């Protein structure tokens, strides 16, 4: 009888049962994430972009770096093929690409590789000083601002992030919970190693706000960060700010970007509408939500999973110009207020990356 009442016996039983369930869940998670299992990828003269699967809230990616990379390809007008296999690169990175049987990971190295192989250059209009500023801002965004976003997304706002994950099949809710809490642990550990994770929650948000205010000040009333023409830096900044705009409902960064730092919100909308024509929101015409708006009225249209994308073939400027609709973000002519601060020909944007 004493043996049956032993705490150690029950603890061992619970540990074994929990371990078995965790192992089974991990196996199912692997099967669900591996949407396209081991198969030969034909990357001859084709850019294969490996990234995480689309979330269910209409945003292309919950990863700032995946969104950065795909936005860059669209800015450079480079046709590419998405591969949502959930498989990390040999270096353990995501996203990564394959091109002519070469594998490259790390967004900076991917962009350098594409510039060398394909001759694209979004920064050719920048002088030496502007290139130096661009790199400094890139490092602030990717090495500092990113970690504050990751904290908000995967630690402080984990419950909402879990809802956005797109997993189907048996035990999908359990698998989402496991994936989110595993990611939370990884993020906290890496933040601690980075150093920023050693500060309090309030201090982390204070650092985030300083970075966002710096970006807002740098942007000012310009169309893009470095001036009237977009550059690689815009893909980087957009990939990160888009998380605050569309993946962190009710949080401090969302309130800040849609409130006091409204020029950043206009900037995000401008890039989304120009380079992501298929990315729509049911509340597409207002980026500011009133306190009276109800949660039940906010629905999202899933982003189409194009296996092959070419901006030239899918983005139609002419169709948008020929239809005038009055919405809260247009003036009496139907012209978008998000573009009214700069008067220039859109065709110059397309020509700059040729």
PDB file of N, CA and C in Angstrom, residues 47 72 76 78 97 99-100 102 104 107-122 232:
ATOM      1  N   UNK A  47      14.442  30.398 -59.041  1.00  0.00           N
ATOM      2  CA  UNK A  47      14.674  30.691 -57.625  1.00  0.00           C
ATOM      3  C   UNK A  47      13.624  29.942 -56.813  1.00  0.00           C
ATOM      4  N   UNK A  72      11.579  41.407 -51.125  1.00  0.00           N
ATOM      5  CA  UNK A  72      12.743  41.783 -51.937  1.00  0.00           C
ATOM      6  C   UNK A  72      12.632  41.200 -53.345  1.00  0.00           C
ATOM      7  N   UNK A  76      12.551  43.402 -56.740  1.00  0.00           N
ATOM      8  CA  UNK A  76      13.534  43.198 -57.801  1.00  0.00           C
ATOM      9  C   UNK A  76      12.916  42.590 -59.055  1.00  0.00           C
ATOM     10  N   UNK A  78      11.916  39.549 -59.594  1.00  0.00           N
ATOM     11  CA  UNK A  78      12.527  38.253 -59.888  1.00  0.00           C
ATOM     12  C   UNK A  78      11.493  37.146 -59.697  1.00  0.00           C
ATOM     13  N   UNK A  97      17.273  29.781 -50.144  1.00  0.00           N
ATOM     14  CA  UNK A  97      16.908  29.577 -51.543  1.00  0.00           C
ATOM     15  C   UNK A  97      17.775  28.503 -52.191  1.00  0.00           C
ATOM     16  N   UNK A  99      19.146  27.820 -56.210  1.00  0.00           N
ATOM     17  CA  UNK A  99      19.214  28.342 -57.574  1.00  0.00           C
ATOM     18  C   UNK A  99      20.308  27.598 -58.309  1.00  0.00           C
ATOM     19  N   UNK A 100      19.920  26.894 -59.374  1.00  0.00           N
ATOM     20  CA  UNK A 100      20.867  26.084 -60.148  1.00  0.00           C
ATOM     21  C   UNK A 100      21.673  25.154 -59.245  1.00  0.00           C
ATOM     22  N   UNK A 102      22.474  25.391 -56.250  1.00  0.00           N
ATOM     23  CA  UNK A 102      23.202  26.033 -55.160  1.00  0.00           C
ATOM     24  C   UNK A 102      22.227  26.423 -54.068  1.00  0.00           C
ATOM     25  N   UNK A 104      21.604  28.694 -50.632  1.00  0.00           N
ATOM     26  CA  UNK A 104      22.103  29.874 -49.929  1.00  0.00           C
ATOM     27  C   UNK A 104      21.116  30.240 -48.830  1.00  0.00           C
ATOM     28  N   UNK A 107      19.377  36.061 -45.232  1.00  0.00           N
ATOM     29  CA  UNK A 107      18.850  36.993 -46.224  1.00  0.00           C
ATOM     30  C   UNK A 107      19.928  37.898 -46.812  1.00  0.00           C
ATOM     31  N   UNK A 108      20.909  38.296 -46.022  1.00  0.00           N
ATOM     32  CA  UNK A 108      21.976  39.155 -46.547  1.00  0.00           C
ATOM     33  C   UNK A 108      22.792  38.425 -47.596  1.00  0.00           C
ATOM     34  N   UNK A 109      23.124  37.154 -47.324  1.00  0.00           N
ATOM     35  CA  UNK A 109      23.902  36.373 -48.272  1.00  0.00           C
ATOM     36  C   UNK A 109      23.075  36.008 -49.507  1.00  0.00           C
ATOM     37  N   UNK A 110      21.779  35.788 -49.314  1.00  0.00           N
ATOM     38  CA  UNK A 110      20.909  35.494 -50.454  1.00  0.00           C
ATOM     39  C   UNK A 110      20.872  36.680 -51.404  1.00  0.00           C
ATOM     40  N   UNK A 111      20.708  37.877 -50.854  1.00  0.00           N
ATOM     41  CA  UNK A 111      20.647  39.073 -51.694  1.00  0.00           C
ATOM     42  C   UNK A 111      21.973  39.302 -52.404  1.00  0.00           C
ATOM     43  N   UNK A 112      23.092  39.122 -51.702  1.00  0.00           N
ATOM     44  CA  UNK A 112      24.411  39.249 -52.346  1.00  0.00           C
ATOM     45  C   UNK A 112      24.540  38.243 -53.484  1.00  0.00           C
ATOM     46  N   UNK A 113      24.080  37.023 -53.255  1.00  0.00           N
ATOM     47  CA  UNK A 113      24.154  35.959 -54.263  1.00  0.00           C
ATOM     48  C   UNK A 113      23.339  36.321 -55.500  1.00  0.00           C
ATOM     49  N   UNK A 114      22.115  36.799 -55.294  1.00  0.00           N
ATOM     50  CA  UNK A 114      21.243  37.151 -56.419  1.00  0.00           C
ATOM     51  C   UNK A 114      21.787  38.352 -57.190  1.00  0.00           C
ATOM     52  N   UNK A 115      22.376  39.302 -56.480  1.00  0.00           N
ATOM     53  CA  UNK A 115      22.966  40.454 -57.158  1.00  0.00           C
ATOM     54  C   UNK A 115      24.116  40.018 -58.054  1.00  0.00           C
ATOM     55  N   UNK A 116      24.911  39.069 -57.563  1.00  0.00           N
ATOM     56  CA  UNK A 116      26.051  38.592 -58.347  1.00  0.00           C
ATOM     57  C   UNK A 116      25.609  37.735 -59.524  1.00  0.00           C
ATOM     58  N   UNK A 117      24.655  36.843 -59.289  1.00  0.00           N
ATOM     59  CA  UNK A 117      24.246  35.899 -60.334  1.00  0.00           C
ATOM     60  C   UNK A 117      23.324  36.522 -61.374  1.00  0.00           C
ATOM     61  N   UNK A 118      22.420  37.391 -60.927  1.00  0.00           N
ATOM     62  CA  UNK A 118      21.381  37.894 -61.815  1.00  0.00           C
ATOM     63  C   UNK A 118      21.506  39.387 -62.135  1.00  0.00           C
ATOM     64  N   UNK A 119      22.457  40.050 -61.518  1.00  0.00           N
ATOM     65  CA  UNK A 119      22.715  41.443 -61.868  1.00  0.00           C
ATOM     66  C   UNK A 119      21.701  42.439 -61.355  1.00  0.00           C
ATOM     67  N   UNK A 120      20.875  42.048 -60.386  1.00  0.00           N
ATOM     68  CA  UNK A 120      19.902  42.998 -59.829  1.00  0.00           C
ATOM     69  C   UNK A 120      20.577  43.843 -58.752  1.00  0.00           C
ATOM     70  N   UNK A 121      20.083  45.052 -58.577  1.00  0.00           N
ATOM     71  CA  UNK A 121      20.654  45.923 -57.552  1.00  0.00           C
ATOM     72  C   UNK A 121      19.639  47.003 -57.206  1.00  0.00           C
ATOM     73  N   UNK A 122      18.997  46.869 -56.069  1.00  0.00           N
ATOM     74  CA  UNK A 122      18.017  47.857 -55.635  1.00  0.00           C
ATOM     75  C   UNK A 122      18.675  49.082 -55.014  1.00  0.00           C
ATOM     76  N   UNK A 232      16.837  47.988 -50.922  1.00  0.00           N
ATOM     77  CA  UNK A 232      16.825  46.748 -50.143  1.00  0.00           C
ATOM     78  C   UNK A 232      16.399  47.010 -48.706  1.00  0.00           C
TER      79      UNK A 232
END
